[in-house]
Every structure is written in C-alpha cells, then in structure tokens.
C-alpha cells in the first residue's frame, strides 16, 4: 500500500529554519502532484504548498509565500518543504499528501496522506 512518511519536524526559535521531508513509497511519483498541509490545535487543516507532478509549477498560501519552498527529488521519491523565517503562527502538525489532480489546492483533492510531523516555533 502507498505510504507517505514525514520527518524533520521539531522545536525551533522564531526566525529559524527547518526542512521537512516526505518519503513516498508504492506510488508512481511522477503521476501525482504533492502538497503540504498543516493543522494547528483547534483549527482546521489548511493548505501550505503544492507542486505539480513534473515539479516545475508550485503554489503557496499567502501566509508562507516567500518563506517556504516545496521541492521534490524523483530519484529518492521524496518531497521537501524548506521553511525559513519561522514564526510562532507556523506551529502545527504538518502533513504531506499526494493528489492525482495535478496541482491540488484543497485537502479534498488529495487521496494519500502521511501521519504528520510536529513543528513548534517558540522562544
């Protein structure tokens, strides 16, 4: 069965950086767009970033644009989310997901999900 496994979360001070990884298995990587979502306590899951299957088109939420970058390594079947200049409002569980839509911007467009990795931004 398809597996998506996130890693790289942790505790970081405001202004710091983290790189999340999402290792994908049993899925034809080039057929799926990939995305990152996050969910803070008491809030709904929200879109963060998306990348189309070819890896040449990306899209970001306004709250992270200019600070986060999504990328993929086809040889490693891994998707990354580089997060810079982190803020306390970025604290959440971060999920990676796969979609057959292409460039999915909504959670309901994604069919496969990882279990998430916690990111905490605090002094």
XYZ file of C-alpha atoms in Angstrom:
123
model
C 0.000 0.000 0.000
C 1.022 3.596 -0.567
C 2.981 5.153 2.270
C 3.921 8.747 2.942
C 6.212 9.289 5.909
C 7.083 12.780 7.104
C 10.168 13.677 9.113
C 12.182 16.716 10.098
C 9.832 18.433 12.489
C 10.888 19.767 15.858
C 11.241 22.793 18.077
C 12.794 25.912 16.565
C 13.102 29.527 17.661
C 11.323 32.321 15.785
C 13.337 33.282 12.725
C 14.839 29.823 12.449
C 14.577 27.226 9.685
C 13.526 23.613 9.293
C 13.369 21.255 6.338
C 10.588 18.695 6.318
C 10.885 15.530 4.255
C 8.183 13.213 2.978
C 9.317 9.802 1.789
C 6.846 8.249 -0.636
C 6.631 4.545 -1.392
C 4.496 2.291 -3.583
C 3.307 5.204 -5.686
C 4.347 6.249 -9.189
C 5.840 9.518 -8.107
C 5.683 11.227 -11.493
C 1.902 10.655 -11.790
C 0.998 12.601 -8.665
C 1.144 16.146 -7.505
C 2.340 16.641 -3.963
C 1.250 19.028 -1.282
C 1.864 20.108 2.284
C -0.881 20.992 4.718
C -0.828 21.916 8.381
C -3.189 21.791 11.309
C -2.816 23.804 14.475
C -4.632 22.860 17.704
C -8.299 23.778 17.499
C -8.057 24.799 13.854
C -8.943 23.214 10.558
C -6.319 21.696 8.299
C -5.023 24.357 5.936
C -3.158 24.325 2.632
C 0.509 25.308 2.729
C 2.167 24.442 -0.587
C 1.716 22.302 -3.684
C 3.908 21.036 -6.507
C 2.735 19.568 -9.809
C 3.895 16.095 -10.934
C 6.639 17.443 -13.192
C 7.955 19.592 -10.369
C 8.003 22.771 -12.432
C 4.970 24.562 -11.007
C 4.400 25.354 -7.350
C 1.871 27.300 -5.347
C 1.834 28.648 -1.803
C -0.602 30.020 0.686
C -0.248 33.741 1.294
C 0.851 33.111 4.865
C 4.009 31.230 3.810
C 4.797 32.704 0.391
C 8.356 33.934 0.255
C 9.372 31.926 3.332
C 8.627 28.304 2.403
C 9.682 26.297 -0.645
C 8.419 22.930 -1.842
C 10.609 20.660 -3.939
C 10.971 17.036 -4.948
C 13.723 14.549 -5.583
C 12.427 11.960 -8.037
C 15.419 9.697 -7.546
C 14.653 9.466 -3.832
C 10.843 9.606 -4.136
C 10.929 12.374 -1.562
C 9.214 15.728 -1.272
C 10.640 18.527 0.833
C 9.322 21.651 2.487
C 12.035 24.160 3.297
C 10.738 26.553 5.932
C 12.628 29.758 6.650
C 11.989 32.722 8.930
C 9.603 30.644 11.001
C 7.011 32.362 13.142
C 5.024 31.164 16.176
C 1.917 31.073 13.952
C 3.621 28.356 11.903
C 3.304 25.975 14.855
C 1.250 22.998 13.703
C 1.325 19.385 12.648
C 2.487 19.292 9.045
C 1.172 16.687 6.635
C 2.295 15.731 3.156
C -0.195 14.364 0.681
C -0.477 13.122 -2.896
C -3.074 14.079 -5.472
C -3.963 12.854 -8.947
C -5.387 16.308 -9.766
C -2.021 17.779 -10.682
C -1.681 20.949 -8.652
C -4.125 20.456 -5.793
C -5.002 23.368 -3.559
C -7.707 21.731 -1.451
C -7.437 18.905 1.025
C -10.315 17.021 -0.623
C -8.264 16.762 -3.827
C -5.670 14.595 -2.107
C -6.025 10.840 -1.848
C -2.966 9.779 0.123
C -1.786 11.319 3.377
C 1.065 10.920 5.790
C 0.615 10.867 9.555
C 2.220 14.243 10.130
C 5.204 15.766 11.888
C 5.029 18.373 14.645
C 6.621 21.775 14.131
C 6.792 24.074 17.134
C 8.098 27.626 16.830
C 8.783 29.134 20.224
C 11.398 31.093 22.087
